[in-house]
mmCIF file of C-alpha atoms in Angstrom:
data_model
loop_
_atom_site.group_PDB
_atom_site.id
_atom_site.type_symbol
_atom_site.label_atom_id
_atom_site.label_comp_id
_atom_site.label_asym_id
_atom_site.label_seq_id
_atom_site.Cartn_x
_atom_site.Cartn_y
_atom_site.Cartn_z
ATOM 1 C CA UNK A 1275 0.398 0.238 -0.383
ATOM 2 C CA UNK A 1276 1.309 3.510 -1.750
ATOM 3 C CA UNK A 1277 0.093 6.856 -1.686
ATOM 4 C CA UNK A 1278 -0.173 6.094 -5.128
ATOM 5 C CA UNK A 1279 -2.202 3.196 -4.150
ATOM 6 C CA UNK A 1280 -4.723 5.960 -2.223
ATOM 7 C CA UNK A 1281 -4.721 8.943 -5.052
ATOM 8 C CA UNK A 1282 -5.788 5.709 -7.531
ATOM 9 C CA UNK A 1283 -8.399 4.567 -5.466
ATOM 10 C CA UNK A 1284 -10.068 7.694 -5.152
ATOM 11 C CA UNK A 1285 -9.828 7.535 -1.149
ATOM 12 C CA UNK A 1286 -8.477 11.030 -0.262
ATOM 13 C CA UNK A 1287 -9.707 11.418 2.798
ATOM 14 C CA UNK A 1288 -7.628 13.659 5.745
ATOM 15 C CA UNK A 1289 -9.051 15.211 8.411
ATOM 16 C CA UNK A 1290 -8.823 18.167 11.963
ATOM 17 C CA UNK A 1291 -7.628 14.873 13.969
ATOM 18 C CA UNK A 1292 -4.504 13.678 11.150
ATOM 19 C CA UNK A 1293 -5.867 9.764 12.453
ATOM 20 C CA UNK A 1294 -5.228 7.552 9.441
ATOM 21 C CA UNK A 1295 -5.866 9.040 6.026
ATOM 22 C CA UNK A 1296 -8.118 5.854 4.467
ATOM 23 C CA UNK A 1297 -9.646 4.731 7.904
ATOM 24 C CA UNK A 1298 -10.197 6.976 10.289
ATOM 25 C CA UNK A 1299 -8.888 4.726 12.907
ATOM 26 C CA UNK A 1300 -6.858 6.185 15.426
ATOM 27 C CA UNK A 1301 -6.066 2.530 16.716
ATOM 28 C CA UNK A 1302 -3.648 2.208 14.153
ATOM 29 C CA UNK A 1303 -1.420 4.352 15.616
ATOM 30 C CA UNK A 1304 -2.581 4.492 19.700
ATOM 31 C CA UNK A 1305 -1.613 1.507 20.600
ATOM 32 C CA UNK A 1306 0.821 -1.777 19.241
ATOM 33 C CA UNK A 1307 -1.716 -3.445 17.496
ATOM 34 C CA UNK A 1308 -0.209 -3.913 13.542
ATOM 35 C CA UNK A 1309 -1.986 -2.802 10.811
ATOM 36 C CA UNK A 1310 -3.138 -6.561 8.992
ATOM 37 C CA UNK A 1311 -3.846 -6.245 5.263
ATOM 38 C CA UNK A 1312 -2.999 -10.363 4.673
ATOM 39 C CA UNK A 1313 -5.993 -10.472 2.029
ATOM 40 C CA UNK A 1314 -5.658 -14.014 2.476
ATOM 41 C CA UNK A 1315 -6.990 -14.420 5.618
ATOM 42 C CA UNK A 1316 -10.293 -14.902 5.252
ATOM 43 C CA UNK A 1317 -11.397 -15.441 9.484
ATOM 44 C CA UNK A 1318 -15.335 -13.108 10.065
ATOM 45 C CA UNK A 1319 -14.461 -9.359 11.009
ATOM 46 C CA UNK A 1320 -15.834 -8.075 13.638
ATOM 47 C CA UNK A 1321 -15.417 -4.399 12.357
ATOM 48 C CA UNK A 1322 -20.118 -4.690 10.611
ATOM 49 C CA UNK A 1323 -21.036 -5.796 13.913
ATOM 50 C CA UNK A 1324 -18.911 -2.797 16.133
ATOM 51 C CA UNK A 1325 -18.626 0.599 14.477
ATOM 52 C CA UNK A 1326 -20.568 2.584 12.145
ATOM 53 C CA UNK A 1327 -19.067 6.530 10.316
ATOM 54 C CA UNK A 1328 -21.946 8.767 9.432
ATOM 55 C CA UNK A 1329 -20.693 11.127 7.564
ATOM 56 C CA UNK A 1330 -22.006 13.837 5.069
ATOM 57 C CA UNK A 1331 -25.552 13.481 3.938
ATOM 58 C CA UNK A 1332 -26.211 10.716 7.059
ATOM 59 C CA UNK A 1333 -24.709 8.655 4.634
ATOM 60 C CA UNK A 1334 -23.782 5.511 7.039
ATOM 61 C CA UNK A 1335 -20.702 2.597 6.458
ATOM 62 C CA UNK A 1336 -19.680 0.303 8.639
ATOM 63 C CA UNK A 1337 -15.779 1.842 8.148
ATOM 64 C CA UNK A 1338 -14.082 4.467 5.983
ATOM 65 C CA UNK A 1339 -16.183 4.529 2.240
ATOM 66 C CA UNK A 1340 -13.258 3.550 1.164
ATOM 67 C CA UNK A 1341 -12.197 0.444 1.751
ATOM 68 C CA UNK A 1342 -15.739 -1.113 0.342
ATOM 69 C CA UNK A 1343 -15.716 -2.058 -3.373
ATOM 70 C CA UNK A 1344 -18.896 1.025 -4.628
ATOM 71 C CA UNK A 1345 -18.354 3.134 -1.702
ATOM 72 C CA UNK A 1346 -21.793 2.623 -1.354
ATOM 73 C CA UNK A 1347 -23.856 3.788 1.926
ATOM 74 C CA UNK A 1348 -25.406 0.421 3.530
ATOM 75 C CA UNK A 1349 -28.008 3.119 4.985
ATOM 76 C CA UNK A 1350 -29.095 7.205 5.474
ATOM 77 C CA UNK A 1351 -29.322 7.939 8.880
ATOM 78 C CA UNK A 1352 -31.324 11.347 8.162
ATOM 79 C CA UNK A 1353 -33.656 9.049 5.998
ATOM 80 C CA UNK A 1354 -34.244 6.000 8.334
ATOM 81 C CA UNK A 1355 -33.942 5.328 11.193
ATOM 82 C CA UNK A 1356 -31.309 3.972 13.422
ATOM 83 C CA UNK A 1357 -32.699 0.269 14.003
ATOM 84 C CA UNK A 1358 -33.209 0.700 9.669
ATOM 85 C CA UNK A 1359 -30.001 1.134 9.240
ATOM 86 C CA UNK A 1360 -27.762 -0.344 11.852
ATOM 87 C CA UNK A 1361 -29.901 -3.596 11.645
ATOM 88 C CA UNK A 1362 -31.012 -3.223 8.182
ATOM 89 C CA UNK A 1363 -30.462 -5.133 4.657
ATOM 90 C CA UNK A 1364 -27.371 -3.686 3.874
ATOM 91 C CA UNK A 1365 -25.267 -4.021 6.633
ATOM 92 C CA UNK A 1366 -26.802 -7.595 7.536
ATOM 93 C CA UNK A 1367 -25.811 -9.004 4.228
ATOM 94 C CA UNK A 1368 -21.933 -7.194 4.400
ATOM 95 C CA UNK A 1369 -21.777 -8.872 8.273
ATOM 96 C CA UNK A 1370 -23.268 -13.144 6.392
ATOM 97 C CA UNK A 1371 -20.129 -12.288 4.061
ATOM 98 C CA UNK A 1372 -17.954 -11.641 5.961
ATOM 99 C CA UNK A 1373 -19.324 -14.880 8.807
ATOM 100 C CA UNK A 1374 -17.693 -17.131 5.602
ATOM 101 C CA UNK A 1375 -14.795 -15.522 5.041
ATOM 102 C CA UNK A 1376 -16.894 -13.357 2.242
ATOM 103 C CA UNK A 1377 -15.158 -10.032 1.175
ATOM 104 C CA UNK A 1378 -16.127 -9.380 -2.221
ATOM 105 C CA UNK A 1379 -17.914 -6.348 -1.207
ATOM 106 C CA UNK A 1380 -14.159 -5.156 0.087
ATOM 107 C CA UNK A 1381 -10.610 -3.676 -1.057
ATOM 108 C CA UNK A 1382 -8.699 -6.459 0.873
ATOM 109 C CA UNK A 1383 -6.301 -5.014 -0.926
ATOM 110 C CA UNK A 1384 -6.451 -1.578 0.449
ATOM 111 C CA UNK A 1385 -8.142 -2.124 3.755
ATOM 112 C CA UNK A 1386 -6.015 -1.795 7.128
ATOM 113 C CA UNK A 1387 -8.991 -1.815 8.866
ATOM 114 C CA UNK A 1388 -9.757 -5.386 9.149
ATOM 115 C CA UNK A 1389 -9.575 -6.846 12.528
ATOM 116 C CA UNK A 1390 -9.614 -10.390 11.935
ATOM 117 C CA UNK A 1391 -11.938 -12.776 15.016
ATOM 118 C CA UNK A 1392 -13.738 -16.177 15.715
ATOM 119 C CA UNK A 1393 -17.227 -16.272 14.593
ATOM 120 C CA UNK A 1394 -17.197 -16.838 19.052
ATOM 121 C CA UNK A 1395 -16.372 -13.544 19.226
ATOM 122 C CA UNK A 1396 -18.613 -11.533 17.550
ATOM 123 C CA UNK A 1397 -20.312 -9.676 19.750
ATOM 124 C CA UNK A 1398 -24.145 -11.441 20.795
ATOM 125 C CA UNK A 1399 -25.926 -8.316 21.629
ATOM 126 C CA UNK A 1400 -24.726 -7.005 17.621
ATOM 127 C CA UNK A 1401 -28.536 -6.043 17.181
ATOM 128 C CA UNK A 1402 -28.772 -2.722 20.241
ATOM 129 C CA UNK A 1403 -25.736 -0.664 18.257
ATOM 130 C CA UNK A 1404 -22.357 -0.341 17.746
ATOM 131 C CA UNK A 1405 -19.386 0.409 20.329
ATOM 132 C CA UNK A 1406 -17.909 2.813 18.655
ATOM 133 C CA UNK A 1407 -19.313 5.621 16.633
ATOM 134 C CA UNK A 1408 -17.152 8.254 14.311
ATOM 135 C CA UNK A 1409 -18.761 11.758 13.581
ATOM 136 C CA UNK A 1410 -17.715 12.195 9.793
ATOM 137 C CA UNK A 1411 -19.968 14.549 8.867
ATOM 138 C CA UNK A 1412 -19.835 18.106 10.793
ATOM 139 C CA UNK A 1413 -16.924 20.542 8.831
ATOM 140 C CA UNK A 1414 -17.290 23.105 11.317
ATOM 141 C CA UNK A 1415 -13.381 24.470 12.743
ATOM 142 C CA UNK A 1416 -12.496 27.624 13.673
ATOM 143 C CA UNK A 1417 -9.294 26.852 11.444
ATOM 144 C CA UNK A 1418 -8.815 27.283 7.630
ATOM 145 C CA UNK A 1419 -5.079 25.365 7.145
ATOM 146 C CA UNK A 1420 -4.009 25.942 4.034
ATOM 147 C CA UNK A 1421 -3.956 22.429 3.464
ATOM 148 C CA UNK A 1422 -7.771 22.083 4.142
ATOM 149 C CA UNK A 1423 -10.037 24.509 3.333
ATOM 150 C CA UNK A 1424 -9.866 28.278 2.252
ATOM 151 C CA UNK A 1425 -11.817 29.329 4.481
ATOM 152 C CA UNK A 1426 -13.307 29.705 8.042
ATOM 153 C CA UNK A 1427 -16.522 26.458 7.584
ATOM 154 C CA UNK A 1428 -19.468 27.242 9.635
ATOM 155 C CA UNK A 1429 -22.700 25.257 9.813
ATOM 156 C CA UNK A 1430 -25.154 26.724 7.974
ATOM 157 C CA UNK A 1431 -29.005 27.262 9.934
ATOM 158 C CA UNK A 1432 -29.963 24.561 7.258
ATOM 159 C CA UNK A 1433 -27.682 21.920 8.801
ATOM 160 C CA UNK A 1434 -27.339 23.148 12.248
ATOM 161 C CA UNK A 1435 -31.034 21.658 12.152
ATOM 162 C CA UNK A 1436 -30.749 19.262 10.277
ATOM 163 C CA UNK A 1437 -27.672 17.504 12.209
ATOM 164 C CA UNK A 1438 -29.835 18.925 16.146
ATOM 165 C CA UNK A 1439 -32.859 17.929 15.335
ATOM 166 C CA UNK A 1440 -32.370 14.459 12.866
ATOM 167 C CA UNK A 1441 -28.994 13.483 13.308
ATOM 168 C CA UNK A 1442 -28.608 14.337 16.813
ATOM 169 C CA UNK A 1443 -31.861 11.587 18.509
ATOM 170 C CA UNK A 1444 -30.805 8.655 15.894
ATOM 171 C CA UNK A 1445 -26.855 8.957 17.110
ATOM 172 C CA UNK A 1446 -28.217 9.272 20.284
ATOM 173 C CA UNK A 1447 -29.954 5.298 20.690
ATOM 174 C CA UNK A 1448 -26.460 4.407 18.280
ATOM 175 C CA UNK A 1449 -25.340 4.974 21.602
ATOM 176 C CA UNK A 1450 -26.904 2.927 23.666
ATOM 177 C CA UNK A 1451 -24.417 0.230 23.752
ATOM 178 C CA UNK A 1452 -21.717 2.296 23.080
ATOM 179 C CA UNK A 1453 -18.316 2.116 24.359
ATOM 180 C CA UNK A 1454 -16.656 5.090 22.284
ATOM 181 C CA UNK A 1455 -17.471 8.397 19.928
ATOM 182 C CA UNK A 1456 -15.451 10.060 17.765
ATOM 183 C CA UNK A 1457 -15.633 13.546 17.531
ATOM 184 C CA UNK A 1458 -15.912 15.141 14.931
ATOM 185 C CA UNK A 1459 -13.101 13.368 12.079
ATOM 186 C CA UNK A 1460 -13.635 16.067 9.778
ATOM 187 C CA UNK A 1461 -14.073 19.822 11.828
ATOM 188 C CA UNK A 1462 -12.953 21.148 15.038
ATOM 189 C CA UNK A 1463 -15.311 19.303 18.253
ATOM 190 C CA UNK A 1464 -14.259 22.331 20.429
ATOM 191 C CA UNK A 1465 -15.538 24.624 17.888
ATOM 192 C CA UNK A 1466 -18.352 22.965 16.384
ATOM 193 C CA UNK A 1467 -21.965 23.986 18.153
ATOM 194 C CA UNK A 1468 -23.386 20.544 17.086
ATOM 195 C CA UNK A 1469 -20.639 18.685 18.076
ATOM 196 C CA UNK A 1470 -20.101 19.906 21.320
ATOM 197 C CA UNK A 1471 -23.700 19.705 22.479
ATOM 198 C CA UNK A 1472 -24.047 16.418 21.029
ATOM 199 C CA UNK A 1473 -21.028 15.825 23.158
ATOM 200 C CA UNK A 1474 -22.898 17.271 25.737
ATOM 201 C CA UNK A 1475 -26.462 14.990 25.331
ATOM 202 C CA UNK A 1476 -24.371 12.214 25.250
ATOM 203 C CA UNK A 1477 -22.047 11.939 28.698
ATOM 204 C CA UNK A 1478 -25.548 13.521 30.299
ATOM 205 C CA UNK A 1479 -26.810 10.758 28.914
ATOM 206 C CA UNK A 1480 -23.821 7.852 28.960
ATOM 207 C CA UNK A 1481 -21.689 8.659 31.871
ATOM 208 C CA UNK A 1482 -19.623 5.876 31.217
ATOM 209 C CA UNK A 1483 -19.285 6.413 27.769
ATOM 210 C CA UNK A 1484 -15.649 7.653 25.996
ATOM 211 C CA UNK A 1485 -14.562 10.144 23.992
ATOM 212 C CA UNK A 1486 -11.816 10.436 21.083
ATOM 213 C CA UNK A 1487 -12.142 14.337 20.487
ATOM 214 C CA UNK A 1488 -10.678 15.544 17.328
ATOM 215 C CA UNK A 1489 -9.228 18.915 17.323
ATOM 216 C CA UNK A 1490 -6.519 21.993 16.496
ATOM 217 C CA UNK A 1491 -6.001 22.796 20.430
ATOM 218 C CA UNK A 1492 -6.791 26.136 19.637
ATOM 219 C CA UNK A 1493 -9.872 25.232 23.491
ATOM 220 C CA UNK A 1494 -8.764 21.986 24.756
ATOM 221 C CA UNK A 1495 -8.569 23.816 27.659
ATOM 222 C CA UNK A 1496 -8.915 22.417 31.077
ATOM 223 C CA UNK A 1497 -11.860 24.979 32.206
ATOM 224 C CA UNK A 1498 -13.090 25.286 29.171
ATOM 225 C CA UNK A 1499 -14.004 21.210 28.978
ATOM 226 C CA UNK A 1500 -14.439 21.225 32.306
ATOM 227 C CA UNK A 1501 -17.629 24.125 31.421
ATOM 228 C CA UNK A 1502 -18.654 21.644 28.943
ATOM 229 C CA UNK A 1503 -18.949 18.659 31.292
ATOM 230 C CA UNK A 1504 -16.863 15.928 29.732
ATOM 231 C CA UNK A 1505 -13.445 16.624 31.081
ATOM 232 C CA UNK A 1506 -14.280 12.601 32.840
ATOM 233 C CA UNK A 1507 -15.055 11.335 29.374
ATOM 234 C CA UNK A 1508 -12.150 12.778 27.597
ATOM 235 C CA UNK A 1509 -10.645 9.156 26.510
ATOM 236 C CA UNK A 1510 -8.430 10.919 24.561
ATOM 237 C CA UNK A 1511 -7.191 14.078 21.890
ATOM 238 C CA UNK A 1512 -5.907 14.109 18.576
ATOM 239 C CA UNK A 1513 -4.416 17.447 17.679
ATOM 240 C CA UNK A 1514 -3.530 18.683 14.483
ATOM 241 C CA UNK A 1515 -0.151 20.987 14.932
ATOM 242 C CA UNK A 1516 1.881 20.230 12.003
ATOM 243 C CA UNK A 1517 4.808 22.484 13.082
ATOM 244 C CA UNK A 1518 7.615 22.915 15.102
ATOM 245 C CA UNK A 1519 8.073 26.509 15.010
ATOM 246 C CA UNK A 1520 5.822 29.155 15.588
ATOM 247 C CA UNK A 1521 5.743 30.637 12.815
ATOM 248 C CA UNK A 1522 4.920 27.824 10.710
ATOM 249 C CA UNK A 1523 1.691 26.697 11.843
ATOM 250 C CA UNK A 1524 1.728 30.182 11.848
ATOM 251 C CA UNK A 1525 1.474 30.331 8.194
ATOM 252 C CA UNK A 1526 -0.103 26.570 8.136
ATOM 253 C CA UNK A 1527 -2.478 26.889 10.303
ATOM 254 C CA UNK A 1528 -3.017 30.738 9.334
ATOM 255 C CA UNK A 1529 -3.272 31.370 12.398
ATOM 256 C CA UNK A 1530 -0.200 32.989 15.138
ATOM 257 C CA UNK A 1531 -2.086 30.815 17.940
ATOM 258 C CA UNK A 1532 0.714 27.454 18.203
ATOM 259 C CA UNK A 1533 1.979 29.171 21.662
ATOM 260 C CA UNK A 1534 -1.488 28.315 23.834
ATOM 261 C CA UNK A 1535 -2.287 25.057 21.735
ATOM 262 C CA UNK A 1536 1.600 23.863 22.497
ATOM 263 C CA UNK A 1537 0.038 25.569 26.704
ATOM 264 C CA UNK A 1538 -3.103 23.117 25.880
ATOM 265 C CA UNK A 1539 -1.299 19.914 24.865
ATOM 266 C CA UNK A 1540 1.178 20.226 27.437
ATOM 267 C CA UNK A 1541 -2.009 20.371 29.873
ATOM 268 C CA UNK A 1542 -3.113 17.229 28.492
ATOM 269 C CA UNK A 1543 -0.080 16.139 29.328
ATOM 270 C CA UNK A 1544 -0.737 16.572 32.805
ATOM 271 C CA UNK A 1545 -4.092 15.446 32.943
ATOM 272 C CA UNK A 1546 -2.509 11.682 30.802
ATOM 273 C CA UNK A 1547 0.101 11.925 34.261
ATOM 274 C CA UNK A 1548 -2.792 11.391 36.233
ATOM 275 C CA UNK A 1549 -4.688 9.240 34.940
ATOM 276 C CA UNK A 1550 -6.934 10.686 33.500
ATOM 277 C CA UNK A 1551 -6.611 10.190 30.432
ATOM 278 C CA UNK A 1552 -5.650 8.095 27.762
ATOM 279 C CA UNK A 1553 -3.418 8.692 25.347
ATOM 280 C CA UNK A 1554 -2.195 12.338 22.767
ATOM 281 C CA UNK A 1555 -1.835 12.332 19.793
ATOM 282 C CA UNK A 1556 -0.547 15.897 17.093
ATOM 283 C CA UNK A 1557 -0.263 14.951 14.111
ATOM 284 C CA UNK A 1558 1.634 16.470 11.188
ATOM 285 C CA UNK A 1559 0.431 16.623 7.353
ATOM 286 C CA UNK A 1560 3.946 16.271 5.713
ATOM 287 C CA UNK A 1561 4.483 18.600 2.766
ATOM 288 C CA UNK A 1562 7.108 21.276 1.764
ATOM 289 C CA UNK A 1563 5.979 24.345 3.590
ATOM 290 C CA UNK A 1564 7.173 21.366 7.236
ATOM 291 C CA UNK A 1565 9.570 18.763 6.389
ATOM 292 C CA UNK A 1566 12.367 20.171 7.676
ATOM 293 C CA UNK A 1567 11.295 20.266 11.382
ATOM 294 C CA UNK A 1568 10.341 16.627 11.185
ATOM 295 C CA UNK A 1569 12.468 15.311 13.463
ATOM 296 C CA UNK A 1570 12.143 19.315 15.933
ATOM 297 C CA UNK A 1571 8.554 17.996 16.296
ATOM 298 C CA UNK A 1572 8.815 14.222 17.763
ATOM 299 C CA UNK A 1573 11.149 15.286 19.738
ATOM 300 C CA UNK A 1574 8.405 18.208 20.541
ATOM 301 C CA UNK A 1575 5.761 15.069 20.883
ATOM 302 C CA UNK A 1576 8.013 13.377 23.082
ATOM 303 C CA UNK A 1577 8.714 16.739 25.492
ATOM 304 C CA UNK A 1578 4.747 16.811 26.498
ATOM 305 C CA UNK A 1579 4.216 13.261 25.878
ATOM 306 C CA UNK A 1580 2.434 12.544 23.278
ATOM 307 C CA UNK A 1581 2.910 10.737 19.403
ATOM 308 C CA UNK A 1582 4.261 12.735 16.843
ATOM 309 C CA UNK A 1583 1.896 10.966 13.383
ATOM 310 C CA UNK A 1584 2.870 12.021 9.808
ATOM 311 C CA UNK A 1585 0.635 11.348 7.727
ATOM 312 C CA UNK A 1586 1.900 13.035 3.667
ATOM 313 C CA UNK A 1587 -0.982 16.109 2.132
ATOM 314 C CA UNK A 1588 -3.277 14.982 0.271
ATOM 315 C CA UNK A 1589 -5.508 17.502 -2.142
ATOM 316 C CA UNK A 1590 -8.486 18.201 -1.059
ATOM 317 C CA UNK A 1591 -10.322 19.824 -3.732
ATOM 318 C CA UNK A 1592 -11.201 23.080 -1.542
ATOM 319 C CA UNK A 1593 -7.310 23.895 -0.433
ATOM 320 C CA UNK A 1594 -5.170 26.535 -2.040
ATOM 321 C CA UNK A 1595 -2.307 23.497 -1.780
ATOM 322 C CA UNK A 1596 -4.827 21.350 -3.813
ATOM 323 C CA UNK A 1597 -3.911 23.935 -7.486
ATOM 324 C CA UNK A 1598 -0.227 22.799 -6.681
ATOM 325 C CA UNK A 1599 0.292 19.454 -5.019
ATOM 326 C CA UNK A 1600 3.055 17.915 -7.142
ATOM 327 C CA UNK A 1601 4.896 21.394 -6.051
ATOM 328 C CA UNK A 1602 4.857 20.818 -3.007
ATOM 329 C CA UNK A 1603 4.192 16.974 -2.311
ATOM 330 C CA UNK A 1604 8.232 16.434 -1.376
ATOM 331 C CA UNK A 1605 7.119 12.834 -0.674
ATOM 332 C CA UNK A 1606 6.654 12.316 -4.327
ATOM 333 C CA UNK A 1607 9.553 10.963 -6.720
ATOM 334 C CA UNK A 1608 9.370 14.047 -9.285
ATOM 335 C CA UNK A 1609 9.267 16.257 -6.579
ATOM 336 C CA UNK A 1610 12.359 18.296 -6.387
ATOM 337 C CA UNK A 1611 13.028 17.979 -2.900
ATOM 338 C CA UNK A 1612 12.156 13.852 -2.644
ATOM 339 C CA UNK A 1613 16.272 13.286 -2.316
ATOM 340 C CA UNK A 1614 16.254 16.100 0.238
ATOM 341 C CA UNK A 1615 13.239 14.591 2.424
ATOM 342 C CA UNK A 1616 14.918 11.319 1.854
ATOM 343 C CA UNK A 1617 17.907 11.970 3.959
ATOM 344 C CA UNK A 1618 15.466 13.822 6.549
ATOM 345 C CA UNK A 1619 13.086 10.168 6.873
ATOM 346 C CA UNK A 1620 17.348 8.148 7.577
ATOM 347 C CA UNK A 1621 17.198 10.240 10.950
ATOM 348 C CA UNK A 1622 16.912 7.222 13.643
ATOM 349 C CA UNK A 1623 14.498 9.129 15.774
ATOM 350 C CA UNK A 1624 11.669 8.372 13.488
ATOM 351 C CA UNK A 1625 13.008 4.566 14.266
ATOM 352 C CA UNK A 1626 11.160 4.918 17.405
ATOM 353 C CA UNK A 1627 7.523 3.586 17.584
ATOM 354 C CA UNK A 1628 7.390 4.939 21.161
ATOM 355 C CA UNK A 1629 7.456 8.735 19.458
ATOM 356 C CA UNK A 1630 5.862 8.220 16.783
ATOM 357 C CA UNK A 1631 3.748 6.825 13.529
ATOM 358 C CA UNK A 1632 4.939 6.684 9.876
ATOM 359 C CA UNK A 1633 1.684 6.407 7.577
ATOM 360 C CA UNK A 1634 3.302 3.215 5.697
ATOM 361 C CA UNK A 1635 4.820 5.616 2.624
ATOM 362 C CA UNK A 1636 6.414 7.410 5.294
ATOM 363 C CA UNK A 1637 8.102 4.184 6.805
ATOM 364 C CA UNK A 1638 8.989 2.840 3.413
ATOM 365 C CA UNK A 1639 11.051 5.621 2.430
ATOM 366 C CA UNK A 1640 13.064 5.313 6.032
ATOM 367 C CA UNK A 1641 14.329 2.140 5.165
ATOM 368 C CA UNK A 1642 15.610 4.331 1.848
#
């Protein structure tokens, strides 16, 4: 699996949290679990029995749509009841197939979310709802990073009405059997009005539920989290930083908040030491403007008790960088800075999996 595979299959998902480029699965780098991509393994996959991801227009999938052939939604949370989606014909057809080792509906050659199990390990109560829910439809964010969007995205009154009156009640129903909700994989969980409301209602109704929060870190303050009432329900935080220096941060994220964000992460580091949260990742989308700061970024993350997470820049149609992808994609062999980039990746610091995670195509370059 390499960068060209991602683009060939039309899978260019990235997010504010910067997690797995394809499947948005934080556990790929959060835990000491290897990425499984064995197309010969025919054991059942647990994912369709435990997970749901909800995208724009309420399209619903068990995992990243890029891993499903034809990327056909298995339901529409905006048009159907949650039970009609989760226990519907399309979800159940996929489940029955993978139980038999039939992955004809899946792109196993690029999937890094496959979770093999025995039939006995399938949750007996899976019909009650998913164990994990990923919110992937809310794009509201207070930043307009050069790699992501050309303007600050604010949900319109019409969008808010749909999210709050249609999506939210169904997601609350979906969460009755859940242990984790990931908010939000396309915007900023601590800025979005809808995502904040969703988290507040979630912890109020389900006191034991855990939240994975994806954010740029601007509002990642103890008082802010406490005022929201979610301070005791956070599993971990994934923070987009993208630079090791203030001036570089200012150019990429187009705001002068580097010191504020680092101080907020430092507070989260204290929470981690106290056992209040389990993990912190600091995300770094690699491109021409920041690649020379990668080693320094690993050290910065280490000083804050965080894992440095590196992914290559993927072109978003509404971002300034989209217009000149090949000029800024230093990880592409045709780029004039490619050789210099590869030399940087030879730094031994990138070999320490306890300090950093490299997207597979970057890991390959450390050996060149």
